[in-house]
Coordinates of C-alpha atoms in Angstrom, one line a residue:
M461 CA -17.8 -106.8 36.1
K462 CA -19.9 -103.4 37.3
L463 CA -19.0 -100.5 35.8
T464 CA -19.2 -96.7 37.0
F465 CA -18.4 -93.1 37.1
I466 CA -16.2 -91.7 39.2
G467 CA -17.2 -87.8 40.2
V468 CA -15.0 -86.4 37.6
R469 CA -15.4 -86.1 34.1
G470 CA -13.4 -88.0 31.4
F471 CA -13.4 -91.0 33.6
L472 CA -14.6 -94.3 33.9
L473 CA -13.8 -96.7 36.4
K474 CA -14.7 -100.9 36.6
E475 CA -15.0 -103.1 39.8
T476 CA -15.8 -106.6 40.5
I477 CA -18.9 -108.6 40.8
P478 CA -20.5 -112.0 41.2
A479 CA -21.1 -113.9 38.2
I480 CA -24.3 -115.5 36.8
A481 CA -24.0 -118.4 35.0
D482 CA -27.2 -117.5 32.3
K483 CA -26.0 -115.3 29.7
K484 CA -28.3 -112.1 28.1
A485 CA -27.5 -111.6 24.3
V486 CA -29.2 -108.2 25.2
K487 CA -25.4 -107.5 27.2
L488 CA -27.2 -105.8 30.2
V489 CA -25.4 -103.8 32.9
T490 CA -26.5 -102.6 36.2
D491 CA -26.0 -99.4 38.3
N492 CA -23.5 -99.5 41.7
S493 CA -26.0 -97.7 44.4
K494 CA -25.7 -98.2 47.5
A495 CA -28.7 -97.7 48.4
L496 CA -29.7 -100.1 46.8
M497 CA -27.3 -102.8 48.1
K498 CA -28.7 -101.6 50.8
L499 CA -32.1 -103.5 50.5
Q500 CA -29.9 -106.4 49.0
V501 CA -31.1 -105.9 45.4
K502 CA -27.8 -105.7 43.8
S503 CA -28.5 -109.2 42.3
I504 CA -31.7 -107.9 40.9
L505 CA -30.0 -105.3 39.0
F506 CA -26.4 -106.7 38.3
R507 CA -27.7 -110.7 37.0
S508 CA -27.0 -110.1 33.5
L509 CA -23.7 -108.9 33.5
I510 CA -20.5 -112.1 33.7
S511 CA -17.7 -111.2 35.4
S512 CA -14.5 -111.5 33.9
T513 CA -11.5 -113.2 35.8
I514 CA -8.2 -111.9 35.2
F515 CA -5.7 -114.6 34.3
L516 CA -2.1 -114.3 34.7
S517 CA 0.3 -116.0 31.6
S518 CA 3.4 -115.8 29.7
I519 CA 3.4 -113.9 27.0
V520 CA 6.1 -114.5 24.5
F521 CA 6.8 -109.9 23.6
A522 CA 9.7 -111.0 20.7
E523 CA 7.3 -112.5 18.1
I524 CA 5.3 -109.5 17.9
P525 CA 6.8 -106.3 16.8
E526 CA 7.5 -103.5 19.2
S527 CA 5.5 -100.1 17.6
P528 CA 8.4 -97.8 17.7
K529 CA 8.2 -94.6 19.9
P530 CA 7.2 -91.5 17.9
Q531 CA 10.3 -89.6 16.8
N532 CA 10.3 -86.2 17.6
Q533 CA 8.3 -84.8 13.6
E534 CA 6.1 -87.3 14.1
L535 CA 4.9 -86.6 17.3
E536 CA 4.6 -83.0 16.7
R537 CA 2.3 -84.5 13.6
I538 CA -0.2 -85.9 16.5
K539 CA 0.2 -83.7 19.4
R540 CA -1.4 -81.5 16.9
S541 CA -3.9 -83.8 15.9
V542 CA -4.7 -83.8 19.7
I543 CA -7.1 -81.6 21.9
Q544 CA -8.0 -80.4 25.1
I545 CA -11.9 -80.1 25.5
K546 CA -13.7 -78.1 28.6
V547 CA -17.6 -79.1 29.1
Y548 CA -20.0 -76.6 30.7
S549 CA -22.6 -78.8 31.7
Q550 CA -26.0 -79.5 33.3
G551 CA -28.7 -82.1 33.8
K552 CA -31.7 -82.9 35.0
D553 CA -32.9 -84.9 38.5
A554 CA -35.0 -87.4 37.2
Y555 CA -36.7 -87.6 41.3
S556 CA -37.4 -84.2 40.6
P557 CA -37.6 -83.7 36.7
W558 CA -39.2 -80.0 36.8
L559 CA -35.7 -78.9 38.5
S560 CA -32.2 -79.0 36.8
G561 CA -29.4 -79.5 38.4
G562 CA -26.3 -76.9 39.1
V563 CA -23.9 -76.3 36.3
S564 CA -20.5 -77.8 36.0
S565 CA -16.9 -78.2 34.5
S566 CA -15.4 -81.0 33.2
T567 CA -12.6 -81.7 31.3
G568 CA -11.5 -84.1 28.3
T569 CA -9.6 -85.2 25.1
G570 CA -10.4 -85.1 21.8
F571 CA -8.4 -85.9 17.9
L572 CA -9.1 -84.8 14.8
I573 CA -10.2 -87.4 11.8
E574 CA -10.7 -87.2 8.7
G575 CA -13.5 -84.5 7.6
N576 CA -12.8 -82.1 10.7
R577 CA -14.1 -83.9 12.7
I578 CA -13.6 -84.3 16.7
L579 CA -13.8 -88.1 17.4
T580 CA -14.3 -87.6 21.5
N581 CA -16.1 -90.3 24.6
A582 CA -20.2 -89.5 24.5
H583 CA -19.5 -89.3 29.0
V584 CA -17.4 -85.9 28.2
V585 CA -20.1 -84.3 26.3
S586 CA -23.5 -85.4 28.2
N587 CA -25.2 -83.3 29.4
A588 CA -23.4 -79.5 27.8
K589 CA -24.1 -77.2 27.7
Y590 CA -21.1 -75.3 25.9
I591 CA -18.3 -76.9 24.7
E592 CA -15.0 -75.7 24.1
G593 CA -11.5 -76.6 22.6
Q594 CA -8.1 -76.3 21.9
R595 CA -5.0 -77.9 20.3
N596 CA -1.8 -78.3 21.3
N597 CA -0.2 -75.8 19.5
Q598 CA -3.3 -73.2 20.0
T599 CA -3.4 -70.1 22.8
E600 CA -7.2 -69.7 21.8
W601 CA -10.1 -71.5 22.9
Y602 CA -12.7 -72.4 20.0
Q603 CA -16.6 -73.4 20.4
L604 CA -17.0 -76.8 20.3
K605 CA -20.6 -78.2 18.8
T606 CA -21.4 -81.9 19.3
K607 CA -22.6 -83.5 15.2
F608 CA -23.6 -87.3 16.6
V609 CA -23.5 -89.3 20.2
A610 CA -24.2 -92.7 20.7
H611 CA -24.6 -93.5 24.4
D612 CA -24.7 -97.1 23.6
C613 CA -21.3 -97.1 22.2
D614 CA -20.0 -94.1 24.4
L615 CA -18.8 -92.1 21.4
A616 CA -19.0 -88.5 20.7
V617 CA -18.1 -86.8 17.2
L618 CA -18.0 -82.5 17.2
E619 CA -17.2 -79.8 15.3
A620 CA -15.8 -76.5 15.5
V621 CA -17.7 -73.5 14.7
S622 CA -14.9 -71.2 13.9
G623 CA -13.1 -72.5 10.9
D624 CA -9.6 -70.8 12.0
F625 CA -9.7 -74.0 14.7
Y626 CA -8.5 -76.2 12.3
S627 CA -5.4 -74.1 10.7
N628 CA -1.7 -75.9 10.7
S629 CA -3.6 -79.3 11.7
N630 CA -3.4 -82.9 11.1
Y631 CA -6.4 -85.7 10.8
L632 CA -5.4 -89.0 12.4
E633 CA -5.8 -92.1 11.1
L634 CA -7.8 -95.4 12.4
G635 CA -5.7 -98.5 12.1
D636 CA -6.8 -101.7 13.3
I637 CA -7.3 -103.6 16.4
P638 CA -4.2 -104.4 18.5
E639 CA -2.8 -107.6 18.6
L640 CA -2.6 -108.8 22.5
G641 CA 0.9 -108.3 24.3
S642 CA 1.2 -104.7 22.0
P643 CA 2.5 -101.3 23.4
V644 CA 0.1 -98.7 22.6
D645 CA 0.5 -94.3 23.3
I646 CA -2.3 -93.3 25.4
I647 CA -1.8 -89.9 24.5
G648 CA -4.6 -86.9 26.3
Y649 CA -4.8 -83.8 29.1
P650 CA -5.3 -86.0 32.0
I651 CA -5.2 -84.2 35.9
G652 CA -2.1 -82.5 37.2
G653 CA -1.3 -80.2 34.7
S654 CA -2.5 -78.2 31.4
K655 CA 0.2 -80.0 28.7
I656 CA -0.3 -82.7 26.7
S657 CA 0.7 -86.4 28.3
I658 CA 2.0 -88.9 26.7
S659 CA 1.2 -92.8 28.4
R660 CA 2.6 -96.2 27.2
G661 CA 1.2 -99.6 28.4
I662 CA 0.8 -103.0 26.3
I663 CA -2.9 -104.4 25.1
S664 CA -3.1 -106.5 28.0
R665 CA -7.0 -108.7 26.6
I666 CA -9.1 -108.0 24.0
E667 CA -12.6 -109.5 25.5
Q668 CA -16.2 -108.1 25.1
S669 CA -17.3 -105.9 28.5
A670 CA -19.5 -103.2 29.6
Y671 CA -19.8 -100.4 28.6
A672 CA -20.2 -98.0 31.8
H673 CA -22.0 -94.9 30.6
S674 CA -24.9 -96.4 29.5
Q675 CA -24.6 -99.1 32.0
I676 CA -26.6 -102.0 30.2
D677 CA -24.4 -102.5 26.6
S678 CA -20.8 -104.7 26.4
H679 CA -19.0 -104.2 22.6
L680 CA -15.8 -104.8 22.7
V681 CA -12.6 -103.3 24.6
A682 CA -8.9 -103.6 24.5
Q683 CA -7.5 -103.7 28.1
V684 CA -4.1 -101.8 28.8
D685 CA -1.8 -101.6 31.2
A686 CA -1.0 -97.7 31.3
A687 CA -2.5 -95.2 33.4
I688 CA -5.6 -93.5 32.1
N689 CA -6.2 -90.5 34.7
P690 CA -9.4 -87.9 34.8
G691 CA -9.2 -86.2 31.7
N692 CA -7.7 -89.1 29.5
S693 CA -11.4 -90.6 28.6
G694 CA -11.4 -89.4 24.5
G695 CA -7.8 -89.3 23.6
P696 CA -6.4 -91.5 20.9
A697 CA -4.5 -95.1 21.8
I698 CA -1.8 -94.6 19.1
Q699 CA 0.2 -97.7 17.6
F700 CA 2.8 -97.2 14.9
G701 CA 1.5 -93.7 13.9
K702 CA -2.2 -94.6 14.1
V703 CA -5.1 -95.2 15.8
V704 CA -6.1 -98.1 17.9
G705 CA -8.6 -97.2 19.9
V706 CA -10.0 -94.8 22.2
A707 CA -9.3 -94.4 25.6
F708 CA -12.9 -94.4 27.6
Q709 CA -12.5 -95.9 31.5
A710 CA -10.6 -97.2 33.6
S711 CA -10.5 -100.1 36.6
T712 CA -10.6 -99.5 40.5
K713 CA -9.4 -103.1 41.4
G714 CA -5.4 -103.1 40.5
E715 CA -3.3 -100.5 39.5
N716 CA -3.5 -99.2 36.1
I717 CA -5.7 -100.9 34.1
G718 CA -7.2 -98.8 31.7
Y719 CA -9.1 -99.6 28.4
I720 CA -9.5 -98.2 25.3
I721 CA -12.4 -98.6 22.9
P722 CA -10.8 -100.6 19.5
T723 CA -11.5 -99.7 15.9
N724 CA -14.3 -101.9 15.1
V725 CA -16.4 -100.4 17.4
I726 CA -15.8 -96.8 16.0
K727 CA -15.5 -97.4 12.3
H728 CA -19.0 -99.0 13.0
F729 CA -19.9 -95.2 14.8
L730 CA -18.0 -93.7 12.3
K731 CA -20.1 -95.8 9.3
D732 CA -23.5 -95.7 11.2
I733 CA -23.6 -91.7 10.9
E734 CA -22.7 -91.5 7.2
D735 CA -26.7 -91.7 6.5
G736 CA -26.4 -88.2 8.9
D737 CA -28.3 -89.7 11.4
Y738 CA -26.8 -92.2 14.3
D739 CA -29.2 -95.5 14.4
G740 CA -27.3 -97.4 17.2
Y741 CA -26.7 -100.8 18.0
V742 CA -28.8 -103.7 16.5
E743 CA -29.6 -106.7 19.5
I744 CA -30.7 -110.4 18.5
G745 CA -32.8 -110.2 22.2
I746 CA -32.5 -113.4 23.8
H747 CA -31.0 -114.8 27.6
Y748 CA -28.7 -118.2 26.6
Q749 CA -26.6 -120.7 28.2
T750 CA -23.8 -122.2 28.2
V751 CA -23.3 -125.2 29.6
I752 CA -26.0 -128.0 29.0
S753 CA -26.0 -131.2 31.0
E754 CA -26.5 -134.8 29.2
S755 CA -30.0 -135.1 30.5
H756 CA -30.8 -131.5 28.9
R757 CA -29.6 -132.9 25.8
S758 CA -31.2 -135.9 25.9
F759 CA -34.9 -134.6 26.8
L760 CA -33.9 -132.3 23.6
D761 CA -33.3 -134.8 20.9
I762 CA -29.8 -132.4 20.9
P763 CA -26.7 -135.4 20.2
K764 CA -23.8 -135.5 22.0
D765 CA -21.8 -134.4 19.5
V766 CA -23.1 -130.8 18.8
Q767 CA -21.6 -127.8 20.3
G768 CA -23.8 -124.8 20.7
V769 CA -25.7 -122.4 23.0
L770 CA -29.3 -123.3 24.3
V771 CA -31.9 -120.6 23.7
S772 CA -33.3 -120.1 26.9
N773 CA -35.6 -116.8 26.8
V774 CA -36.7 -114.8 23.5
L775 CA -37.9 -111.4 24.5
K776 CA -40.2 -109.4 22.6
G777 CA -39.2 -106.6 20.4
G778 CA -35.7 -108.2 19.5
S779 CA -34.7 -109.5 16.4
A780 CA -35.0 -113.2 17.3
F781 CA -38.5 -112.7 18.3
G782 CA -40.7 -114.7 15.9
F783 CA -37.7 -117.2 14.9
L784 CA -36.0 -118.5 17.8
E785 CA -37.8 -120.6 20.6
K786 CA -36.8 -121.5 24.1
G787 CA -35.3 -125.1 23.9
D788 CA -33.2 -123.9 20.9
L789 CA -29.6 -125.1 20.0
I790 CA -28.1 -122.5 18.3
D791 CA -25.5 -124.1 16.4
S792 CA -23.7 -121.2 14.3
I793 CA -23.9 -118.1 13.3
D794 CA -23.3 -117.3 10.0
G795 CA -21.7 -120.6 8.8
F796 CA -19.5 -119.9 11.4
P797 CA -19.6 -123.0 13.9
I798 CA -20.6 -122.0 18.0
A799 CA -18.8 -123.8 20.9
N800 CA -20.1 -125.1 23.9
N801 CA -18.7 -121.8 25.5
G802 CA -20.1 -119.5 23.4
T803 CA -17.3 -118.6 21.0
V804 CA -16.4 -118.9 17.5
E805 CA -13.0 -119.1 15.5
F806 CA -12.7 -115.5 13.4
N807 CA -9.9 -114.9 11.3
G808 CA -8.5 -118.3 11.4
D809 CA -6.2 -117.9 15.3
S810 CA -8.2 -116.3 17.4
T811 CA -11.9 -117.0 19.0
I812 CA -14.5 -114.0 19.8
E813 CA -18.3 -114.7 21.3
F814 CA -20.7 -115.1 18.8
T815 CA -22.5 -111.9 20.0
E816 CA -19.6 -109.7 18.5
L817 CA -21.0 -110.7 14.9
I818 CA -24.2 -109.8 16.4
D819 CA -22.5 -106.2 16.9
A820 CA -21.0 -105.9 13.3
K821 CA -24.5 -106.0 11.8
Y822 CA -26.4 -102.6 11.1
E823 CA -29.9 -102.7 11.4
G824 CA -31.7 -104.5 8.4
E825 CA -29.0 -107.1 7.9
T826 CA -29.5 -110.7 7.8
I827 CA -28.7 -112.9 10.5
E828 CA -28.5 -116.6 9.7
F829 CA -28.5 -119.5 12.9
G830 CA -28.0 -123.0 12.3
I831 CA -30.5 -124.3 14.5
I832 CA -31.3 -127.9 16.7
R833 CA -34.8 -127.9 17.4
K834 CA -36.7 -131.1 18.8
G835 CA -34.7 -133.2 16.8
I836 CA -34.4 -131.6 13.4
R837 CA -31.6 -129.1 12.0
K838 CA -32.6 -126.1 10.3
K839 CA -31.3 -122.9 9.4
V840 CA -33.4 -119.6 10.4
Q841 CA -32.9 -116.3 9.0
F842 CA -34.2 -112.9 10.3
P843 CA -33.4 -109.1 9.8
A844 CA -31.4 -107.6 12.4
K845 CA -33.1 -104.3 14.2
K846 CA -32.9 -102.6 17.7
L847 CA -34.6 -103.5 21.1
E848 CA -36.0 -99.8 21.4
A849 CA -37.2 -101.4 24.9
L850 CA -33.6 -101.3 26.0
D851 CA -33.6 -97.4 26.1
T852 CA -35.7 -97.9 29.6
L853 CA -32.6 -99.7 31.0
R854 CA -30.1 -97.7 30.1
S855 CA -28.7 -94.1 31.7
R856 CA -29.9 -91.0 29.9
Y857 CA -28.3 -88.0 28.8
D858 CA -29.3 -84.0 26.9
Y859 CA -33.0 -85.4 28.0
E860 CA -36.0 -84.1 29.7
Y861 CA -37.9 -86.1 32.2
P862 CA -41.3 -86.2 31.4
Y863 CA -43.8 -86.7 34.3
F864 CA -47.3 -86.2 35.7
S865 CA -48.8 -84.8 38.3
F866 CA -52.5 -84.8 40.2
A867 CA -53.2 -83.8 43.3
G868 CA -49.6 -83.8 44.0
L869 CA -48.9 -87.2 43.0
I870 CA -46.0 -87.6 41.0
F871 CA -46.3 -89.8 38.1
Q872 CA -43.3 -90.8 35.6
P873 CA -42.3 -93.8 32.8
L874 CA -40.4 -96.4 34.6
N875 CA -36.9 -96.2 33.6
R876 CA -33.0 -96.0 34.7
D877 CA -32.0 -92.6 36.1
L878 CA -35.2 -93.0 38.1
L879 CA -34.5 -95.6 39.8
E880 CA -30.8 -94.3 41.1
S881 CA -32.2 -91.4 42.2
W882 CA -35.3 -93.0 44.1
S883 CA -33.0 -95.4 45.6
K884 CA -31.2 -92.7 47.3
M885 CA -34.2 -90.7 48.9
N886 CA -34.4 -93.2 51.2
Q887 CA -38.7 -93.1 49.8
T888 CA -38.4 -97.1 49.0
Q889 CA -41.2 -98.6 51.5
G890 CA -43.6 -100.6 49.0
G891 CA -40.6 -100.6 46.1
S892 CA -40.0 -104.1 45.4
Q893 CA -42.5 -104.3 42.6
F894 CA -40.8 -101.2 41.4
L895 CA -37.4 -103.2 41.4
Y896 CA -39.1 -105.9 39.5
R897 CA -41.2 -104.3 37.0
F898 CA -37.5 -102.8 36.6
H899 CA -35.8 -106.1 36.5
K900 CA -38.3 -107.8 33.7
R901 CA -39.1 -105.0 31.9
L902 CA -38.1 -106.2 28.7
E903 CA -39.5 -109.8 29.2
L904 CA -43.5 -107.9 31.4
S905 CA -43.7 -105.7 28.6
D906 CA -43.5 -105.1 24.9
D907 CA -41.6 -101.9 23.0
S908 CA -45.1 -100.2 22.7
E909 CA -46.0 -100.3 26.3
E910 CA -44.6 -97.7 28.9
E911 CA -45.2 -98.3 32.8
I912 CA -45.7 -95.5 34.4
I913 CA -44.9 -95.8 38.1
F914 CA -46.5 -93.8 41.6
Y915 CA -43.0 -92.7 42.8
R916 CA -43.2 -89.8 45.4
K917 CA -46.2 -86.6 46.2
L918 CA -46.3 -83.4 47.0
A919 CA -47.3 -83.0 50.6
H920 CA -51.0 -81.7 50.6
P921 CA -54.1 -82.5 52.4
M922 CA -55.8 -83.7 49.1
N923 CA -52.9 -86.7 49.1
S924 CA -52.9 -87.8 52.3
S925 CA -54.4 -91.3 52.9
S926 CA -52.3 -92.3 49.3
E927 CA -49.2 -93.5 50.7
Y928 CA -50.3 -97.5 50.7
F929 CA -50.1 -96.9 46.5
L930 CA -46.6 -95.3 46.5
N931 CA -44.1 -96.9 44.2
M932 CA -46.3 -98.8 42.5
I933 CA -47.2 -99.2 38.9
V934 CA -50.3 -98.5 37.3
E935 CA -52.6 -100.6 35.6
K936 CA -56.0 -98.8 34.8
V937 CA -58.3 -95.6 35.1
N938 CA -61.3 -95.8 35.7
D939 CA -61.1 -99.2 33.2
V940 CA -59.1 -98.2 30.9
K941 CA -55.6 -99.9 30.5
I942 CA -52.9 -97.3 30.5
K943 CA -50.8 -97.5 27.5
N944 CA -47.9 -94.8 28.4
L945 CA -47.5 -91.5 30.1
N946 CA -50.0 -89.7 27.3
H947 CA -52.3 -91.9 27.4
F948 CA -52.4 -91.7 31.4
K949 CA -53.3 -87.2 31.6
E950 CA -55.3 -88.0 28.7
Q951 CA -57.3 -90.5 31.0
I952 CA -57.0 -88.5 33.9
S953 CA -58.2 -85.2 32.4
K954 CA -61.0 -86.2 30.5
G955 CA -64.0 -87.4 31.2
N956 CA -66.6 -85.8 33.5
S957 CA -67.3 -88.5 36.4
K958 CA -67.4 -87.0 39.8
F959 CA -64.7 -89.6 41.2
I960 CA -61.4 -90.8 39.4
L961 CA -60.7 -94.8 39.9
I962 CA -56.7 -95.5 39.6
H963 CA -55.6 -99.4 40.1
F964 CA -52.7 -100.0 40.3
K965 CA -50.7 -103.6 39.2
D966 CA -51.0 -106.5 41.5
I967 CA -53.7 -104.2 44.0
N968 CA -57.2 -105.0 44.5
I969 CA -58.5 -102.3 45.7
P970 CA -57.9 -98.2 43.4
L971 CA -56.8 -94.7 44.0
I972 CA -60.0 -92.6 44.1
L973 CA -60.1 -89.0 43.8
H974 CA -62.9 -86.9 43.4
R975 CA -61.8 -85.2 40.1
E976 CA -62.8 -81.6 41.5
E977 CA -61.1 -81.3 44.0
A978 CA -57.9 -83.0 42.8
R979 CA -57.9 -80.4 39.9
N980 CA -58.5 -77.5 42.5
A981 CA -56.0 -78.6 44.5
Q982 CA -53.3 -79.6 42.0
I983 CA -53.1 -75.5 40.7
E984 CA -52.8 -74.7 44.5
I985 CA -49.7 -77.4 44.5
N986 CA -48.1 -75.6 40.7
R987 CA -48.1 -72.6 42.8
L988 CA -46.1 -74.0 46.3
Y989 CA -43.8 -76.1 45.0
H990 CA -43.4 -74.4 41.7
L991 CA -44.1 -76.9 39.3
E992 CA -44.7 -75.9 35.4
P993 CA -48.2 -77.5 35.0
K994 CA -48.2 -80.9 33.4

């Protein structure tokens, strides 16, 4: 599946893309830029996402207790907890990071939970400059402020500036994950009217799937056959008077296919912020295969009767780095046997992907794997931790893109938003290295390094012969290996040598600039293009 925004805040879409056999426990997802598809890089950016195939099956609903429709008194209690949210936002353009975009307005939904907190989606309030909210029984709009945002699981907590907002309000309690085939009520403020809306649907599937907001993260989702329209995002899914999920995205394939964030993800987020900070999800940081041939088993001394998944790569900076090795067969996690398809039996009567057990952990908690390595069975334990390099691959919000301009040449750390903006500007000649280094970021670099790309120039006589190096990754400046953007600035700015030599990866000749002439040119370029000195 690939997940993308439509042009209205508070709504996400889901589309189908081809599947691959190799799974990645970092759960990468990528964007759907038409320009990139024209460049035939669709398979590069989407290789790590596993598409879901929809199966039709018969469900005996009589065996599942039906959630009663809310009675008038109960409905009024719930409605007093649901909030219409208006957001005025302004983002930055990664391609021209010295410029701000226009201010746009959008709407979404939220609801009150214990502690006078408002729960909604992160994508509802991303890049917000001003937020206001109004409950169903109110006539006045109240200013809201963001307290916590989790872009990796598309959740946010807000609070009202004025205590009057909470007058005569109720908070909603969180329930359990809804059962397959059970009905839920989706409550919110979708487009088409100003009043609160309630739609009912059936939970038709529960599985790990991609979250469109960050474009790389994957967590548990519940699919529901209710209409989830723009503006519904952030609204509660109610069952037996309790919240069983948060509406957040919908499908472009098929009718009335929506998705809610289940309560296990919500509770994980709320527990994470108890100490006043959001740390984010941990990542095991491996690629693995679920299909192992007999010849593979024989070569790796894996018994025929042993099930599990085969480690095909271990990523630098991930939890498993230094503990697991390529060729290890993982046959259990925290005592739960792993099947050949990568699932474990959980709660006696259901199966989940083994990565969901990692999703449930917090930074510092122990992961224990049972493995077979070179024919020897052993246990390995290591602490769960974040994979910081993933931030490069995520879509970013509320973010000032760092950049450096010298002689009108614009440099920036490699990131997803830059790649998306760049692909739309028709300046993609020689961009194969850009695409390759982006896709292989986790395997080619460690967490301490940034890859700096020369991706555009502001025309000036000083840089008229620089096109040959466009869209290439910086490697060295005057024989000093570059670690990050600040290091790059330092190497350009210091020194008294007459010339500056910028070396790029996979190119034998450097870009050569006359130091003093380049400095003087940059002063003129700042004035011509209204750049702030960097």
